[in-house]
CSV table of C-alpha atoms and ligand atoms in Angstrom, one decimal:
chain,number,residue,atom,x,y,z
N,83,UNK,CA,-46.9,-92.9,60.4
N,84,UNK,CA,-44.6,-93.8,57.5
N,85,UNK,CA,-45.9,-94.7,54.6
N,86,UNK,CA,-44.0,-97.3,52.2
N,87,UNK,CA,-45.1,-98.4,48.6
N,88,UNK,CA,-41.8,-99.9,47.6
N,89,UNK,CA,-41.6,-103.3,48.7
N,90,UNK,CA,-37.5,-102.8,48.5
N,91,UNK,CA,-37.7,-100.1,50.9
N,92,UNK,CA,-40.3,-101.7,53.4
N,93,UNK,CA,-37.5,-105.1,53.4
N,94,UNK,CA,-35.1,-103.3,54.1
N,95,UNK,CA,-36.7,-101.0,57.0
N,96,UNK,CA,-37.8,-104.5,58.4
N,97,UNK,CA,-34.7,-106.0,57.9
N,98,UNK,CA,-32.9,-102.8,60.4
N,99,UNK,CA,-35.5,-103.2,62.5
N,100,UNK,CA,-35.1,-107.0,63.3
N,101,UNK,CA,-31.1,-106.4,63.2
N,102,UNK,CA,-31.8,-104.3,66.2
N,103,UNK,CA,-34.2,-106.6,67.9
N,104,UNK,CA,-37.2,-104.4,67.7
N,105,UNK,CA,-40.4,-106.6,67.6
N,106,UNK,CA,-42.5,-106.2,64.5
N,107,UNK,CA,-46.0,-106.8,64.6
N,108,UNK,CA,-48.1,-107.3,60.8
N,109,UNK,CA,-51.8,-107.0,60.7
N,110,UNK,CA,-52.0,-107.6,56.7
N,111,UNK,CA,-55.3,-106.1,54.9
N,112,UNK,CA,-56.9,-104.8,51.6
N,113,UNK,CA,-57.9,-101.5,53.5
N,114,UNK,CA,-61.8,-100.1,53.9
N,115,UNK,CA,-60.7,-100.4,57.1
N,116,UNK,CA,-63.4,-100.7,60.0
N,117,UNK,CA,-63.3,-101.7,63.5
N,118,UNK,CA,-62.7,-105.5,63.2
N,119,UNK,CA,-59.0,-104.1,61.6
N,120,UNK,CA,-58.8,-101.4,64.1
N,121,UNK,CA,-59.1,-104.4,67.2
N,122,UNK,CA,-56.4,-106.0,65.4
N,123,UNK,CA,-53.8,-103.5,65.1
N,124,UNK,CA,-54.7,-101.9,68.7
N,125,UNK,CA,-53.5,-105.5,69.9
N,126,UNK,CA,-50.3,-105.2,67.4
N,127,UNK,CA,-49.3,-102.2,68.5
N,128,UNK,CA,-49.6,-103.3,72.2
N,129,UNK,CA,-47.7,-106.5,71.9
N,130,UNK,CA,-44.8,-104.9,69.4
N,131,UNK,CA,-42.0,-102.4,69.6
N,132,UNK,CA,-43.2,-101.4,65.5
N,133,UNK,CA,-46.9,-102.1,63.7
N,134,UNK,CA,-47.3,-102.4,60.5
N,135,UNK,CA,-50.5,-102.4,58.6
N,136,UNK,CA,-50.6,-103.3,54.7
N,137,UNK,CA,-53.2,-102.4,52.2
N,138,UNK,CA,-52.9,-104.1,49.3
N,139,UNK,CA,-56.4,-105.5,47.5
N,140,UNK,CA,-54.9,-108.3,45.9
N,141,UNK,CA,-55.9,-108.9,42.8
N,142,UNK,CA,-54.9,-113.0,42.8
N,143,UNK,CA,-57.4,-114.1,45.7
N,144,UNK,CA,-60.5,-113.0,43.5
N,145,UNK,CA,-61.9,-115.2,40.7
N,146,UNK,CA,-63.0,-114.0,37.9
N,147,UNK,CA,-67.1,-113.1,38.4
N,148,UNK,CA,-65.9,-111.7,42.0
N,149,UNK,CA,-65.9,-108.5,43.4
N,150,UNK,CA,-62.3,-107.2,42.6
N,151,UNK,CA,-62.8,-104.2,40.8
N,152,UNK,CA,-65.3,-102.9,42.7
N,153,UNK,CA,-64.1,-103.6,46.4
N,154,UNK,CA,-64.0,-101.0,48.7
N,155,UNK,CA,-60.9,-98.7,48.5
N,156,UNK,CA,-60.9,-96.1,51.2
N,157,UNK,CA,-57.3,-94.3,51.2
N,158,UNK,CA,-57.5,-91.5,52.5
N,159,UNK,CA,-60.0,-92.5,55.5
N,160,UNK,CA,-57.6,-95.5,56.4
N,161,UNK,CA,-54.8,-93.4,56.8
N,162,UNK,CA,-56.4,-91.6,59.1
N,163,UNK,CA,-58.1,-94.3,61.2
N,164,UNK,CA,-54.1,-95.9,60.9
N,165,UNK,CA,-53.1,-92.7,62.2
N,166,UNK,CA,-55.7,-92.9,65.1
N,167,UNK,CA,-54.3,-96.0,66.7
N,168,UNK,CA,-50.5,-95.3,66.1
N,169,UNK,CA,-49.4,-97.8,63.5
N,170,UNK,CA,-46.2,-96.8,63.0
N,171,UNK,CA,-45.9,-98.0,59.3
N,172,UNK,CA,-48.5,-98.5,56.5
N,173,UNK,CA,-47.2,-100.8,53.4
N,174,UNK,CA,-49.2,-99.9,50.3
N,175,UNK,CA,-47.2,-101.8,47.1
N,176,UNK,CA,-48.8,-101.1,43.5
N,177,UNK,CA,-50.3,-104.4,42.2
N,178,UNK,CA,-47.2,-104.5,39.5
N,179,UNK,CA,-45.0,-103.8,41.9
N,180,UNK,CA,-45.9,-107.5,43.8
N,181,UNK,CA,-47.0,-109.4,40.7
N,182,UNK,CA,-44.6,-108.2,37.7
N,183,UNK,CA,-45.2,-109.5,34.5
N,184,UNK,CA,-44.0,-113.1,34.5
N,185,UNK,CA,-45.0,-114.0,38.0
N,186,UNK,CA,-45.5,-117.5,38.5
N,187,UNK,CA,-45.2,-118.8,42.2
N,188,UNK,CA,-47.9,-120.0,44.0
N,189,UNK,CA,-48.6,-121.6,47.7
N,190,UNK,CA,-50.8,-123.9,48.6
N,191,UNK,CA,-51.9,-125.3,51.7
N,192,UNK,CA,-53.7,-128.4,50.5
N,193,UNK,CA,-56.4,-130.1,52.8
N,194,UNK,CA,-57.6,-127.2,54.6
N,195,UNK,CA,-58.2,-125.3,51.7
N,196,UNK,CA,-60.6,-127.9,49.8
N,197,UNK,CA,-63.4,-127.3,52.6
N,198,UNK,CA,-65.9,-124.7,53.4
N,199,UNK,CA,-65.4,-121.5,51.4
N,200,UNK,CA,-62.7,-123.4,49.3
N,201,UNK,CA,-65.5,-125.1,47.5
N,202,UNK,CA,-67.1,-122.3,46.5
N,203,UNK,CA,-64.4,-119.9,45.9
N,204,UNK,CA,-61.2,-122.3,43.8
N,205,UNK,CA,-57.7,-120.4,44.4
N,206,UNK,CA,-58.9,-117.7,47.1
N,207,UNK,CA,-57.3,-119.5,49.5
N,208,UNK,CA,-54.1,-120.1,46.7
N,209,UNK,CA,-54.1,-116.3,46.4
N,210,UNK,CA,-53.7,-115.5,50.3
N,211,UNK,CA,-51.6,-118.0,51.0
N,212,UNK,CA,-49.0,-116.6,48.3
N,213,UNK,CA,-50.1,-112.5,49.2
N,214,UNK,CA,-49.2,-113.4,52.8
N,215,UNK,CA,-46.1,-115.3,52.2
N,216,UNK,CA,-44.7,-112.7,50.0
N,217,UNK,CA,-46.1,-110.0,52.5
N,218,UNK,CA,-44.3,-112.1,55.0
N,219,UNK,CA,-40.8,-111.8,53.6
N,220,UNK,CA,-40.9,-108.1,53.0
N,221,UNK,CA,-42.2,-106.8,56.4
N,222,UNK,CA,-40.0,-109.8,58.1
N,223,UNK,CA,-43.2,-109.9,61.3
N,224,UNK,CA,-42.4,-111.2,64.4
N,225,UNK,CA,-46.2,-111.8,65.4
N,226,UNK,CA,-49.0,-111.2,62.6
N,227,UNK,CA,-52.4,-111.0,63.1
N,228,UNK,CA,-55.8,-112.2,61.8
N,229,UNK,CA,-59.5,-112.0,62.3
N,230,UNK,CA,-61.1,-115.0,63.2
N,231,UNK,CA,-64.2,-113.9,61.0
N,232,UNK,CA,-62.0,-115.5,58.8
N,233,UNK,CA,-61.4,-118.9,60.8
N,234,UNK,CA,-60.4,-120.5,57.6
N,235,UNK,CA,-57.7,-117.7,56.1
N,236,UNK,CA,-56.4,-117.7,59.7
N,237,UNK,CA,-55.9,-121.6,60.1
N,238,UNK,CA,-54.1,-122.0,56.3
N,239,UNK,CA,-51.9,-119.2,57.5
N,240,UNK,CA,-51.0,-121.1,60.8
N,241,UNK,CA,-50.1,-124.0,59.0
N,242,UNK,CA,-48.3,-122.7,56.0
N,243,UNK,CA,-46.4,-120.8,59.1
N,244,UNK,CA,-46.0,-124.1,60.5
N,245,UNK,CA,-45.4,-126.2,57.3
N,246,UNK,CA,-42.4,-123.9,55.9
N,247,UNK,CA,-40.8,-123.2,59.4
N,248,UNK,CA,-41.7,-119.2,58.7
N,249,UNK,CA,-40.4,-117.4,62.1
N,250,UNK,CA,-43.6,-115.6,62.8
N,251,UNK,CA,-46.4,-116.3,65.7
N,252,UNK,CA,-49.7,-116.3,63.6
N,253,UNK,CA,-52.2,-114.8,65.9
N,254,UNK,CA,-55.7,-115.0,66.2
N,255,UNK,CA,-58.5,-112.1,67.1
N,256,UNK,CA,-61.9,-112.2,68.0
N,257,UNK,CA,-64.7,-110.8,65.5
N,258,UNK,CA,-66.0,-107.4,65.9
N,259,UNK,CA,-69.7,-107.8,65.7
N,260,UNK,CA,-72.3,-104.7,65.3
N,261,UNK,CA,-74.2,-104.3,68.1
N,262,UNK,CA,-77.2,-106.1,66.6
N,263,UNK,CA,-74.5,-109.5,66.2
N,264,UNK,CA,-73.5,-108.7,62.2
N,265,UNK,CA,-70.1,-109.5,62.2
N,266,UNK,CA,-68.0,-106.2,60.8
N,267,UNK,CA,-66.8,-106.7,57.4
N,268,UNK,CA,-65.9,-104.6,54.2
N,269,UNK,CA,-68.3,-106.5,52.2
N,270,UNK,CA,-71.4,-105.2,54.4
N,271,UNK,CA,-71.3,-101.8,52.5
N,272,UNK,CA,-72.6,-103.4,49.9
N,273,UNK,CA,-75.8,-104.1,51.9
N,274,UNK,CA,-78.7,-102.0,51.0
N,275,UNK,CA,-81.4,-100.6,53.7
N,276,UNK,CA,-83.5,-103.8,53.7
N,277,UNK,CA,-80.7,-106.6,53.6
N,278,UNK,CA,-78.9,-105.0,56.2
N,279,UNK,CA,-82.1,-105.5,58.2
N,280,UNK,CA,-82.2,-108.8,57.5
N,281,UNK,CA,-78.3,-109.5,57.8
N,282,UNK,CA,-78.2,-110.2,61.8
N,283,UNK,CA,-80.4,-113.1,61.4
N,284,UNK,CA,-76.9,-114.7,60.0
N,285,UNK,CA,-75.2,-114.5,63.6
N,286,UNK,CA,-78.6,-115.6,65.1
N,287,UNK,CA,-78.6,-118.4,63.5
N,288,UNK,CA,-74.9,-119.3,64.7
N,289,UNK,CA,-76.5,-119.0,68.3
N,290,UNK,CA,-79.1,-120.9,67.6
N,291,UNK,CA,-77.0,-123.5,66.7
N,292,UNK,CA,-75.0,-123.3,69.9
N,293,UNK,CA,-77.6,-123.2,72.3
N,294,UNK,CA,-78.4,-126.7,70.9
N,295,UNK,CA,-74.8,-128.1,71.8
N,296,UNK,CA,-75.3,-126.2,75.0
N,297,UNK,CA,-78.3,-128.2,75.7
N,298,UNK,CA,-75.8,-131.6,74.9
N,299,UNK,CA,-77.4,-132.0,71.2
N,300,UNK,CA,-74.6,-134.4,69.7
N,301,UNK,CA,-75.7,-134.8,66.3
N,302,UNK,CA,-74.4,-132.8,63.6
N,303,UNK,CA,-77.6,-132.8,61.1
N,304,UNK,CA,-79.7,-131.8,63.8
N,305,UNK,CA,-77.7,-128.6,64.4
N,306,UNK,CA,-77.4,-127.8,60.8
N,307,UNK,CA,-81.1,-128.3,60.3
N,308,UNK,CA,-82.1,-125.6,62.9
N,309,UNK,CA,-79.3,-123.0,61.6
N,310,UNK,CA,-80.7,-123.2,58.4
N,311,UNK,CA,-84.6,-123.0,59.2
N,312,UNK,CA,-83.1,-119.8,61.1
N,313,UNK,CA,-81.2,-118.5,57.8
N,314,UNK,CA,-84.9,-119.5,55.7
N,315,UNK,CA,-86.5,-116.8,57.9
N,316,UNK,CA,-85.6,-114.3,55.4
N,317,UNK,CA,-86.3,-114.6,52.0
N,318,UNK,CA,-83.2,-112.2,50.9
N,319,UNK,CA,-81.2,-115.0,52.3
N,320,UNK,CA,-79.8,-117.7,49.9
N,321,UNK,CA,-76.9,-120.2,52.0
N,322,UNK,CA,-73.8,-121.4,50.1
N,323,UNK,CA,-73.0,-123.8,53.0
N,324,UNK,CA,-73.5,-124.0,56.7
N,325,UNK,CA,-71.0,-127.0,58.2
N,326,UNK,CA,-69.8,-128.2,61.8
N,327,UNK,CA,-66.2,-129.1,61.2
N,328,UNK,CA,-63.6,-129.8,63.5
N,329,UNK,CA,-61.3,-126.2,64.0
N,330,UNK,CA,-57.7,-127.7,63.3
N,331,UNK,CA,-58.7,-129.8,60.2
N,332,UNK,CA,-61.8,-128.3,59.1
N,333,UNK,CA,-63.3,-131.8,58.2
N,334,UNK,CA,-67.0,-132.2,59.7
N,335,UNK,CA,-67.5,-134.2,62.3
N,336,UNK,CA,-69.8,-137.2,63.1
N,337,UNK,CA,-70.6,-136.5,66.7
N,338,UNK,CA,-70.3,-133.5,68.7
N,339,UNK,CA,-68.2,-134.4,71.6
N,340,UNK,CA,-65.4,-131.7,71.4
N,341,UNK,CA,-65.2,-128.1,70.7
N,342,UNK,CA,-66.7,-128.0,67.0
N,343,UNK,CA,-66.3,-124.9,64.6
N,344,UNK,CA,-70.1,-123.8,63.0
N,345,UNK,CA,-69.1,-122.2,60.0
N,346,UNK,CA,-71.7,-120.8,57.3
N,347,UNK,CA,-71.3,-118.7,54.3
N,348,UNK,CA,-74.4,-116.9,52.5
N,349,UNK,CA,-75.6,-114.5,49.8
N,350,UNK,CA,-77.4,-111.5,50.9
N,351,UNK,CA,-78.8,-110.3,47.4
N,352,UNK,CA,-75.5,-110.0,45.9
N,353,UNK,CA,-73.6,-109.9,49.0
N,354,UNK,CA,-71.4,-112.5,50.2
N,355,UNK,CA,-71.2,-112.7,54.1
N,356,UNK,CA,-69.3,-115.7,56.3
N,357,UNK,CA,-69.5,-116.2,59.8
N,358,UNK,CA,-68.6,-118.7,62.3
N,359,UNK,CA,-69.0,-119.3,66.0
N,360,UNK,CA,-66.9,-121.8,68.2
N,361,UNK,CA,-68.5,-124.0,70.1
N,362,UNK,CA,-68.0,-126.4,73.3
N,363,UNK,CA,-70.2,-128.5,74.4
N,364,UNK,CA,-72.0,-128.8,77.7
N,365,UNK,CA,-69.8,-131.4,80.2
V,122,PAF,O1,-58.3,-110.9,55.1
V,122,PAF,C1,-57.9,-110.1,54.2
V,122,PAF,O2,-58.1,-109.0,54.2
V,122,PAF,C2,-57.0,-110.7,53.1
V,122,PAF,O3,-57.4,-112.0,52.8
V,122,PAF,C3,-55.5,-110.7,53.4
V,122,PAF,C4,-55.1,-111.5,54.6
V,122,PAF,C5,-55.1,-109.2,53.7
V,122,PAF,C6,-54.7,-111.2,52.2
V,122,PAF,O4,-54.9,-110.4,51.1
């Protein structure tokens, strides 16, 4: 594996690359790698003649009283676990080296980023949209990949993809999940002993929600209501939101008639977890 820091150098690899119509496959990430990343670039590398995997923690998509400084960087382990699934390329730029003094550009993808964790979190969703844009134009992907933990991330991708005619196939993965249903994330390090013991009630709840629609429950409140007696079951829990929106425009819906999206965001102590689970309901 070759690893890149200058964003110059990683263009113009890319740029070769493409000239010789080798596929290049871009599973973008902030590192502390784990194996929700790991199912994402084994599916890169299969689908692509070259992967490349970014680590870049990104200073722009945290507000100020978030978790920046502290997040998880891992290094050396990542290169290794990169390593262990063949990526062929690992893009690590310095945070001056992507955001010089003077930067001033900015994307956003309007509508779909007022909802959900946009309401609780203003510009994260500005500061992915430009990382992954800029990423974009120096690795020059072919296909690019993201988790579907993150349903909202990857559907402002897809669109700004779609919106500015970007010649790359935004592709989605399914969530790892611990064996007790957790969904793998970064974040859960922060978890101590006893709010990791509570933390798989979060994905419970999600089912519990679904089994409802399963059983032909229509209504919206009624769904909501039973996740979050679910979520009450632990005191450590505190929700930020728990919604039922539809999964292209993220608005909620009235009446579940379609596949619905049940999304839900909550604080475990000082730990911020999101999950979601698609759902269809019973015909
Ligand atoms: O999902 C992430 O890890 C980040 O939001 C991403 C897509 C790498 C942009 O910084």
């Amino acid at each position: 594996m070759k690893i890149i820091q200058s964003p110059q150098e990683m263009q113009e690899i890319s740029a070769g690359l493409r000239i010789s119509k080798n596929t290049i496959g871009f599973v973008p990430t902030m590192g502390a790698l784990h194996q929700g990343h790991l199912s994402l670039i084994q599916k890169c590398r299969k689908e692509n003649d070259t992967a490349v995997v970014s680590i870049f923690v990104n200073p722009i998509q945290f507000g100020p009283s978030e978790d920046y400084q502290k997040y998880p960087r891992s290094l050396p382990q990542d290169k290794k676990l990169l390593e262990s699934v063949s990526a062929d390329f690992l893009f690590v730029p310095e945070a001056n080296e992507m955001f010089p003094f003077g930067y001033q550009t900015k994307i956003t993808v309007e509508s779909l980023s007022a909802p959900l964790c946009g309401k609780f979190r203003p510009g994260h969703f500005q500061g992915v949209a430009t990382i992954v844009m800029k990423l974009f134009h120096i690795v020059i992907p072919t296909r690019a990949y993201f988790g579907e933990k993150d349903y909202q991330q990857f559907r402002i991708i897809k669109q700004m993809a779609a919106d500015l005619n970007l010649p790359v196939e935004i592709l989605p993965c399914p969530t790892a999940r611990e064996p007790d249903g957790l969904a793998v994330s970064s974040r859960n390090q922060y978890l101590s002993a006893l709010e990791r013991k509570h933390a798989p009630l979060v994905y419970q709840s999600l089912l519990e929600g679904g089994k409802l629609v399963e059983k032909k429950e229509k209504k919206p409140e009624v769904i909501r209501t039973a996740v979050i007696k679910k979520l009450q079951e632990s005191s450590l829990i505190s929700i930020e939101y728990v919604e039922i929106v539809h999964p292209e425009t993220l608005v909620p819906v009235r009446e579940i008639d379609e596949t619905v999206l049940l999304a839900l965001a909550v604080r475990i102590g000082k730990t911020r977890l999101i999950d979601n689970l698609m759902i269809q309901p019973a015909s």
